[in-house]
PDB file of C-alpha atoms in Angstrom:
ATOM      1  CA  MET A  18       0.000   0.000   0.000  1.00  0.00           C
ATOM      2  CA  ALA A  19       1.349   3.398  -0.930  1.00  0.00           C
ATOM      3  CA  VAL A  20       0.743   6.537   1.115  1.00  0.00           C
ATOM      4  CA  ALA A  21       0.466  10.062  -0.225  1.00  0.00           C
ATOM      5  CA  THR A  22       2.361  13.168   0.826  1.00  0.00           C
ATOM      6  CA  PRO A  23       0.804  15.218   3.690  1.00  0.00           C
ATOM      7  CA  THR A  24      -1.298  17.511   1.505  1.00  0.00           C
ATOM      8  CA  ALA A  25      -2.384  14.953  -1.063  1.00  0.00           C
ATOM      9  CA  CYS A  26      -5.502  13.486   0.519  1.00  0.00           C
ATOM     10  CA  CYS A  27      -8.637  15.422   1.188  1.00  0.00           C
ATOM     11  CA  THR A  28     -10.974  12.951   2.871  1.00  0.00           C
ATOM     12  CA  THR A  29     -11.310  10.111   5.246  1.00  0.00           C
ATOM     13  CA  ASN A  30     -14.195   7.654   5.161  1.00  0.00           C
ATOM     14  CA  LEU A  31     -16.229   9.287   7.915  1.00  0.00           C
ATOM     15  CA  GLY A  32     -19.635   8.996   6.258  1.00  0.00           C
ATOM     16  CA  HIS A  33     -21.659  11.434   4.162  1.00  0.00           C
ATOM     17  CA  PRO A  34     -24.299  13.548   5.915  1.00  0.00           C
ATOM     18  CA  ASN A  35     -26.793  10.985   4.683  1.00  0.00           C
ATOM     19  CA  GLY A  36     -24.751   8.192   6.174  1.00  0.00           C
ATOM     20  CA  ARG A  37     -22.978   6.847   3.100  1.00  0.00           C
ATOM     21  CA  GLY A  38     -19.542   7.154   1.715  1.00  0.00           C
ATOM     22  CA  PRO A  39     -16.448   9.301   2.040  1.00  0.00           C
ATOM     23  CA  HIS A  40     -17.161  12.482   3.973  1.00  0.00           C
ATOM     24  CA  ARG A  41     -15.647  15.697   2.713  1.00  0.00           C
ATOM     25  CA  VAL A  42     -12.955  17.501   4.664  1.00  0.00           C
ATOM     26  CA  THR A  43     -11.614  20.849   3.482  1.00  0.00           C
ATOM     27  CA  ASP A  44      -8.305  20.744   1.637  1.00  0.00           C
ATOM     28  CA  HIS A  45      -6.773  23.943   3.025  1.00  0.00           C
ATOM     29  CA  GLY A  46      -4.295  24.036   0.171  1.00  0.00           C
ATOM     30  CA  ASP A  47      -7.183  25.031  -2.128  1.00  0.00           C
ATOM     31  CA  ALA A  48      -8.872  28.028  -0.571  1.00  0.00           C
ATOM     32  CA  GLY A  49     -12.559  28.031  -1.411  1.00  0.00           C
ATOM     33  CA  ALA A  50     -12.366  24.741  -3.309  1.00  0.00           C
ATOM     34  CA  ALA A  51     -14.737  22.996  -0.945  1.00  0.00           C
ATOM     35  CA  GLU A  52     -18.285  24.278  -1.201  1.00  0.00           C
ATOM     36  CA  ASP A  53     -18.136  26.738   1.694  1.00  0.00           C
ATOM     37  CA  GLY A  54     -14.485  26.419   2.679  1.00  0.00           C
ATOM     38  CA  ARG A  55     -15.347  24.673   5.944  1.00  0.00           C
ATOM     39  CA  ALA A  56     -14.983  21.086   7.056  1.00  0.00           C
ATOM     40  CA  THR A  57     -18.341  19.366   7.408  1.00  0.00           C
ATOM     41  CA  LYS A  58     -19.160  17.541  10.626  1.00  0.00           C
ATOM     42  CA  ALA A  59     -19.423  13.791  10.131  1.00  0.00           C
ATOM     43  CA  GLU A  60     -22.613  11.970  11.070  1.00  0.00           C
ATOM     44  CA  PRO A  61     -22.503   8.564  12.778  1.00  0.00           C
ATOM     45  CA  ASP A  62     -22.319   5.611  10.433  1.00  0.00           C
ATOM     46  CA  PRO A  63     -25.751   3.930  10.603  1.00  0.00           C
ATOM     47  CA  ARG A  64     -24.180   0.600   9.727  1.00  0.00           C
ATOM     48  CA  GLY A  65     -22.545   0.611  13.156  1.00  0.00           C
ATOM     49  CA  SER A  66     -18.928   0.566  11.999  1.00  0.00           C
ATOM     50  CA  ILE A  67     -16.541   1.534  14.792  1.00  0.00           C
ATOM     51  CA  ARG A  68     -13.633   2.221  12.438  1.00  0.00           C
ATOM     52  CA  PRO A  69     -14.970   5.425  10.792  1.00  0.00           C
ATOM     53  CA  ARG A  70     -15.905   6.971  14.147  1.00  0.00           C
ATOM     54  CA  LEU A  71     -12.490   6.101  15.551  1.00  0.00           C
ATOM     55  CA  LEU A  72     -10.783   7.750  12.580  1.00  0.00           C
ATOM     56  CA  ALA A  73     -12.942  10.821  13.011  1.00  0.00           C
ATOM     57  CA  GLY A  74     -11.863  11.087  16.641  1.00  0.00           C
ATOM     58  CA  ILE A  75      -8.203  10.744  15.697  1.00  0.00           C
ATOM     59  CA  ALA A  76      -8.573  13.494  13.096  1.00  0.00           C
ATOM     60  CA  VAL A  77     -10.119  15.861  15.654  1.00  0.00           C
ATOM     61  CA  VAL A  78      -7.351  15.202  18.185  1.00  0.00           C
ATOM     62  CA  LEU A  79      -4.613  15.772  15.630  1.00  0.00           C
ATOM     63  CA  ALA A  80      -6.254  18.942  14.340  1.00  0.00           C
ATOM     64  CA  ALA A  81      -6.518  20.314  17.873  1.00  0.00           C
ATOM     65  CA  ALA A  82      -2.818  19.658  18.376  1.00  0.00           C
ATOM     66  CA  GLY A  83      -1.981  21.538  15.200  1.00  0.00           C
ATOM     67  CA  ILE A  84      -0.722  18.411  13.478  1.00  0.00           C
ATOM     68  CA  ALA A  85      -1.522  17.802   9.803  1.00  0.00           C
ATOM     69  CA  PHE A  86      -3.731  14.751   9.468  1.00  0.00           C
ATOM     70  CA  VAL A  87      -2.681  12.577   6.578  1.00  0.00           C
ATOM     71  CA  ALA A  88      -5.494  10.370   5.292  1.00  0.00           C
ATOM     72  CA  GLN A  89      -4.163   6.976   4.296  1.00  0.00           C
ATOM     73  CA  ALA A  90      -5.602   4.082   2.334  1.00  0.00           C
ATOM     74  CA  VAL A  91      -5.616   1.211   4.800  1.00  0.00           C
ATOM     75  CA  LEU A  92      -6.489  -2.289   3.692  1.00  0.00           C
ATOM     76  CA  GLU A  93      -9.069  -3.909   5.942  1.00  0.00           C
ATOM     77  CA  PRO A  94      -8.150  -7.319   7.405  1.00  0.00           C
ATOM     78  CA  GLY A  95      -8.527  -9.903   4.669  1.00  0.00           C
ATOM     79  CA  ALA A  96      -8.545  -7.284   1.896  1.00  0.00           C
ATOM     80  CA  GLY A  97      -4.857  -7.391   1.055  1.00  0.00           C
ATOM     81  CA  ASP A  98      -3.051  -8.035  -2.198  1.00  0.00           C
ATOM     82  CA  GLY A  99      -4.732 -10.751  -4.212  1.00  0.00           C
ATOM     83  CA  THR A 100      -8.306  -9.967  -3.171  1.00  0.00           C
ATOM     84  CA  ASP A 101     -10.687 -10.944  -5.969  1.00  0.00           C
ATOM     85  CA  LEU A 102     -12.527  -7.830  -7.168  1.00  0.00           C
ATOM     86  CA  SER A 103     -13.871  -9.241 -10.418  1.00  0.00           C
ATOM     87  CA  GLU A 104     -17.516  -9.622  -9.372  1.00  0.00           C
ATOM     88  CA  LEU A 105     -17.870  -6.154  -7.853  1.00  0.00           C
ATOM     89  CA  THR A 106     -20.462  -3.994  -9.591  1.00  0.00           C
ATOM     90  CA  PHE A 107     -20.919  -0.321 -10.392  1.00  0.00           C
ATOM     91  CA  ASP A 108     -23.356   1.803 -12.400  1.00  0.00           C
ATOM     92  CA  ARG A 109     -22.438   2.755 -15.953  1.00  0.00           C
ATOM     93  CA  PHE A 110     -23.411   6.224 -17.104  1.00  0.00           C
ATOM     94  CA  ASP A 111     -24.472   4.839 -20.468  1.00  0.00           C
ATOM     95  CA  GLY A 112     -27.005   2.597 -18.711  1.00  0.00           C
ATOM     96  CA  GLY A 113     -26.943  -0.691 -16.871  1.00  0.00           C
ATOM     97  CA  ALA A 114     -24.482  -2.214 -14.462  1.00  0.00           C
ATOM     98  CA  GLY A 115     -20.836  -2.989 -14.985  1.00  0.00           C
ATOM     99  CA  THR A 116     -18.471  -5.324 -13.168  1.00  0.00           C
ATOM    100  CA  LEU A 117     -14.702  -5.340 -12.895  1.00  0.00           C
ATOM    101  CA  ALA A 118     -14.879  -8.706 -14.663  1.00  0.00           C
ATOM    102  CA  ASP A 119     -15.729  -6.703 -17.792  1.00  0.00           C
ATOM    103  CA  TYR A 120     -12.068  -5.623 -17.844  1.00  0.00           C
ATOM    104  CA  GLU A 121     -10.461  -9.020 -17.310  1.00  0.00           C
ATOM    105  CA  GLY A 122      -7.570  -9.772 -19.630  1.00  0.00           C
ATOM    106  CA  THR A 123      -5.984  -6.323 -19.315  1.00  0.00           C
ATOM    107  CA  PRO A 124      -4.414  -4.597 -16.288  1.00  0.00           C
ATOM    108  CA  LEU A 125      -6.839  -2.086 -14.778  1.00  0.00           C
ATOM    109  CA  VAL A 126      -6.341   1.241 -13.011  1.00  0.00           C
ATOM    110  CA  VAL A 127      -9.341   2.219 -10.861  1.00  0.00           C
ATOM    111  CA  ASN A 128      -9.459   5.824  -9.661  1.00  0.00           C
ATOM    112  CA  PHE A 129     -11.930   6.713  -6.896  1.00  0.00           C
ATOM    113  CA  PHE A 130     -12.889  10.385  -7.115  1.00  0.00           C
ATOM    114  CA  ALA A 131     -15.551  12.916  -6.173  1.00  0.00           C
ATOM    115  CA  SER A 132     -16.498  16.307  -7.596  1.00  0.00           C
ATOM    116  CA  TRP A 133     -16.144  17.943  -4.155  1.00  0.00           C
ATOM    117  CA  CYS A 134     -12.541  16.751  -3.717  1.00  0.00           C
ATOM    118  CA  PRO A 135     -10.026  19.325  -5.084  1.00  0.00           C
ATOM    119  CA  PRO A 136      -7.091  16.871  -5.403  1.00  0.00           C
ATOM    120  CA  CYS A 137      -9.382  14.490  -7.310  1.00  0.00           C
ATOM    121  CA  VAL A 138     -10.202  17.195  -9.825  1.00  0.00           C
ATOM    122  CA  ARG A 139      -6.559  18.273 -10.148  1.00  0.00           C
ATOM    123  CA  GLU A 140      -5.283  14.810 -10.986  1.00  0.00           C
ATOM    124  CA  MET A 141      -7.864  13.915 -13.652  1.00  0.00           C
ATOM    125  CA  PRO A 142      -6.000  15.601 -16.555  1.00  0.00           C
ATOM    126  CA  ASP A 143      -2.869  13.667 -15.528  1.00  0.00           C
ATOM    127  CA  PHE A 144      -4.814  10.409 -15.595  1.00  0.00           C
ATOM    128  CA  GLN A 145      -6.093  11.312 -19.056  1.00  0.00           C
ATOM    129  CA  GLU A 146      -2.519  11.995 -20.200  1.00  0.00           C
ATOM    130  CA  VAL A 147      -1.248   8.623 -18.986  1.00  0.00           C
ATOM    131  CA  PHE A 148      -4.325   6.834 -20.350  1.00  0.00           C
ATOM    132  CA  GLU A 149      -3.568   8.203 -23.810  1.00  0.00           C
ATOM    133  CA  GLU A 150       0.154   7.466 -23.533  1.00  0.00           C
ATOM    134  CA  LEU A 151      -0.296   3.837 -22.522  1.00  0.00           C
ATOM    135  CA  ASP A 152      -2.636   3.372 -25.489  1.00  0.00           C
ATOM    136  CA  GLY A 153      -4.490   0.238 -24.429  1.00  0.00           C
ATOM    137  CA  GLN A 154      -1.731  -1.454 -22.416  1.00  0.00           C
ATOM    138  CA  VAL A 155      -3.766  -0.614 -19.309  1.00  0.00           C
ATOM    139  CA  VAL A 156      -7.500   0.077 -18.965  1.00  0.00           C
ATOM    140  CA  PHE A 157      -8.619   3.043 -16.847  1.00  0.00           C
ATOM    141  CA  LEU A 158     -11.852   3.230 -14.865  1.00  0.00           C
ATOM    142  CA  GLY A 159     -12.897   6.251 -12.825  1.00  0.00           C
ATOM    143  CA  LEU A 160     -15.505   5.546 -10.145  1.00  0.00           C
ATOM    144  CA  SER A 161     -17.380   8.486  -8.667  1.00  0.00           C
ATOM    145  CA  GLN A 162     -18.139   8.523  -4.945  1.00  0.00           C
ATOM    146  CA  ASP A 163     -20.518  11.475  -5.333  1.00  0.00           C
ATOM    147  CA  GLN A 164     -24.019  11.356  -3.884  1.00  0.00           C
ATOM    148  CA  SER A 165     -25.455  11.846  -7.370  1.00  0.00           C
ATOM    149  CA  ALA A 166     -24.418  10.580 -10.769  1.00  0.00           C
ATOM    150  CA  GLN A 167     -25.074  14.014 -12.288  1.00  0.00           C
ATOM    151  CA  ALA A 168     -22.311  15.617 -10.218  1.00  0.00           C
ATOM    152  CA  ALA A 169     -19.850  13.116 -11.633  1.00  0.00           C
ATOM    153  CA  LEU A 170     -21.111  13.596 -15.184  1.00  0.00           C
ATOM    154  CA  ASN A 171     -20.662  17.349 -14.873  1.00  0.00           C
ATOM    155  CA  LEU A 172     -17.077  16.866 -13.690  1.00  0.00           C
ATOM    156  CA  VAL A 173     -16.269  14.446 -16.505  1.00  0.00           C
ATOM    157  CA  GLU A 174     -17.582  16.948 -19.025  1.00  0.00           C
ATOM    158  CA  ARG A 175     -15.568  19.756 -17.437  1.00  0.00           C
ATOM    159  CA  THR A 176     -12.287  17.848 -17.316  1.00  0.00           C
ATOM    160  CA  GLY A 177     -12.684  16.178 -20.705  1.00  0.00           C
ATOM    161  CA  VAL A 178     -11.561  12.692 -19.647  1.00  0.00           C
ATOM    162  CA  THR A 179     -12.323   9.965 -22.172  1.00  0.00           C
ATOM    163  CA  TYR A 180     -11.530   6.789 -20.231  1.00  0.00           C
ATOM    164  CA  ASP A 181     -14.403   4.801 -18.715  1.00  0.00           C
ATOM    165  CA  VAL A 182     -16.174   6.507 -15.819  1.00  0.00           C
ATOM    166  CA  GLY A 183     -18.940   5.068 -13.660  1.00  0.00           C
ATOM    167  CA  TRP A 184     -20.713   5.572 -10.352  1.00  0.00           C
ATOM    168  CA  ASP A 185     -20.132   3.523  -7.204  1.00  0.00           C
ATOM    169  CA  PRO A 186     -23.403   4.436  -5.408  1.00  0.00           C
ATOM    170  CA  ASP A 187     -23.164   1.840  -2.644  1.00  0.00           C
ATOM    171  CA  LEU A 188     -19.370   2.169  -2.314  1.00  0.00           C
ATOM    172  CA  GLU A 189     -19.074  -1.527  -3.132  1.00  0.00           C
ATOM    173  CA  VAL A 190     -15.821  -1.249  -5.069  1.00  0.00           C
ATOM    174  CA  TYR A 191     -14.388   1.529  -2.882  1.00  0.00           C
ATOM    175  CA  GLU A 192     -14.901  -0.395   0.354  1.00  0.00           C
ATOM    176  CA  ALA A 193     -13.618  -3.669  -1.105  1.00  0.00           C
ATOM    177  CA  THR A 194     -10.188  -2.072  -1.494  1.00  0.00           C
ATOM    178  CA  GLY A 195     -10.229  -0.975   2.159  1.00  0.00           C
ATOM    179  CA  SER A 196      -9.823   2.676   1.178  1.00  0.00           C
ATOM    180  CA  ILE A 197     -10.512   5.516   3.609  1.00  0.00           C
ATOM    181  CA  ALA A 198      -9.064   8.389   1.557  1.00  0.00           C
ATOM    182  CA  MET A 199     -10.073  10.454  -1.435  1.00  0.00           C
ATOM    183  CA  PRO A 200      -8.689  10.255  -4.028  1.00  0.00           C
ATOM    184  CA  THR A 201      -7.481   6.666  -3.995  1.00  0.00           C
ATOM    185  CA  THR A 202      -6.146   4.707  -6.953  1.00  0.00           C
ATOM    186  CA  ALA A 203      -6.175   0.903  -7.107  1.00  0.00           C
ATOM    187  CA  LEU A 204      -4.302  -1.411  -9.445  1.00  0.00           C
ATOM    188  CA  VAL A 205      -6.106  -4.576 -10.540  1.00  0.00           C
ATOM    189  CA  SER A 206      -4.481  -7.532 -12.287  1.00  0.00           C
ATOM    190  CA  PRO A 207      -5.751  -8.930 -15.615  1.00  0.00           C
ATOM    191  CA  THR A 208      -7.413 -11.710 -13.591  1.00  0.00           C
ATOM    192  CA  GLY A 209      -9.331  -9.250 -11.401  1.00  0.00           C
ATOM    193  CA  GLU A 210      -7.174  -9.346  -8.269  1.00  0.00           C
ATOM    194  CA  LEU A 211      -6.221  -6.304  -6.190  1.00  0.00           C
ATOM    195  CA  VAL A 212      -2.521  -5.542  -6.639  1.00  0.00           C
ATOM    196  CA  ASP A 213      -1.963  -2.283  -4.755  1.00  0.00           C
ATOM    197  CA  THR A 214      -3.599   0.979  -3.686  1.00  0.00           C
ATOM    198  CA  PHE A 215      -2.341   4.550  -3.416  1.00  0.00           C
ATOM    199  CA  ALA A 216      -3.975   7.186  -1.226  1.00  0.00           C
ATOM    200  CA  GLY A 217      -3.742  10.744  -2.543  1.00  0.00           C
ATOM    201  CA  ALA A 218      -3.371  12.673  -5.770  1.00  0.00           C
ATOM    202  CA  LEU A 219      -0.977  11.459  -8.461  1.00  0.00           C
ATOM    203  CA  ASP A 220       0.603  13.528 -11.209  1.00  0.00           C
ATOM    204  CA  ALA A 221       1.400  11.875 -14.541  1.00  0.00           C
ATOM    205  CA  GLU A 222       4.957  10.913 -13.623  1.00  0.00           C
ATOM    206  CA  SER A 223       3.982   9.443 -10.247  1.00  0.00           C
ATOM    207  CA  LEU A 224       1.064   7.559 -11.797  1.00  0.00           C
ATOM    208  CA  VAL A 225       3.313   5.964 -14.417  1.00  0.00           C
ATOM    209  CA  GLU A 226       5.795   4.947 -11.726  1.00  0.00           C
ATOM    210  CA  PHE A 227       2.970   3.433  -9.656  1.00  0.00           C
ATOM    211  CA  ILE A 228       1.701   1.481 -12.673  1.00  0.00           C
ATOM    212  CA  GLU A 229       5.183   0.299 -13.644  1.00  0.00           C
ATOM    213  CA  ASP A 230       5.984  -0.897 -10.132  1.00  0.00           C
ATOM    214  CA  GLY A 231       2.629  -2.579  -9.549  1.00  0.00           C
ATOM    215  CA  LEU A 232       1.704  -3.955 -12.956  1.00  0.00           C
ATOM    216  CA  GLY A 233       5.052  -4.274 -14.719  1.00  0.00           C
ATOM    217  CA  ILE A 234       4.032  -1.930 -17.529  1.00  0.00           C
ATOM    218  CA  ALA A 235       7.038  -0.129 -19.016  1.00  0.00           C
ATOM    219  CA  ALA A 236       6.012   3.296 -20.289  1.00  0.00           C
ATOM    220  CA  ARG A 237       7.016   6.874 -19.607  1.00  0.00           C
ATOM    221  CA  PRO A 238       4.850   9.815 -20.786  1.00  0.00           C
TER     222      PRO A 238
END
């Protein structure tokens, strides 16, 4: 598991106000990038998970001490390298459901993003650049963690990305990788197994290095 630099991550999985998904936390490196520039208080997770509430408490303590809280992608017990992700489903924007099995046979890069996450938005042009450079050696799939599919569609239109993008409304794929940060990028083998995850934003050079190290793809944009 790779960990981002201190300013790279903008969220931890503390639960949306409606009780689902990654909860937004202001990225102070982008003044005004979050909707009102303020961190939003997390609501309790109705599914009864202790882990998100514990992480929320840690974040509050660190913030009070003036220490930068670095969100990290942590693999849940049993969700390490080799976890089979092939049967996980997501919603396609062109209609119907997709599964990661649809991409079997080719290495897959899955990027978890949200329109309210400034680092997510910043890295999307870099992902597009690497997607074009690798030219089919690796398949890219962006999965929105937004509360609505329309928010993701608007972002895709604004950034101009052309790789596959879908919606992960129940966080099925996101949670299967054990991620608690936004953005997070996961590498999946041609047989549908989890290879590695990276928490935080990636520029084109760092993304290529991550792909080369994890999937053995030799390419430099």
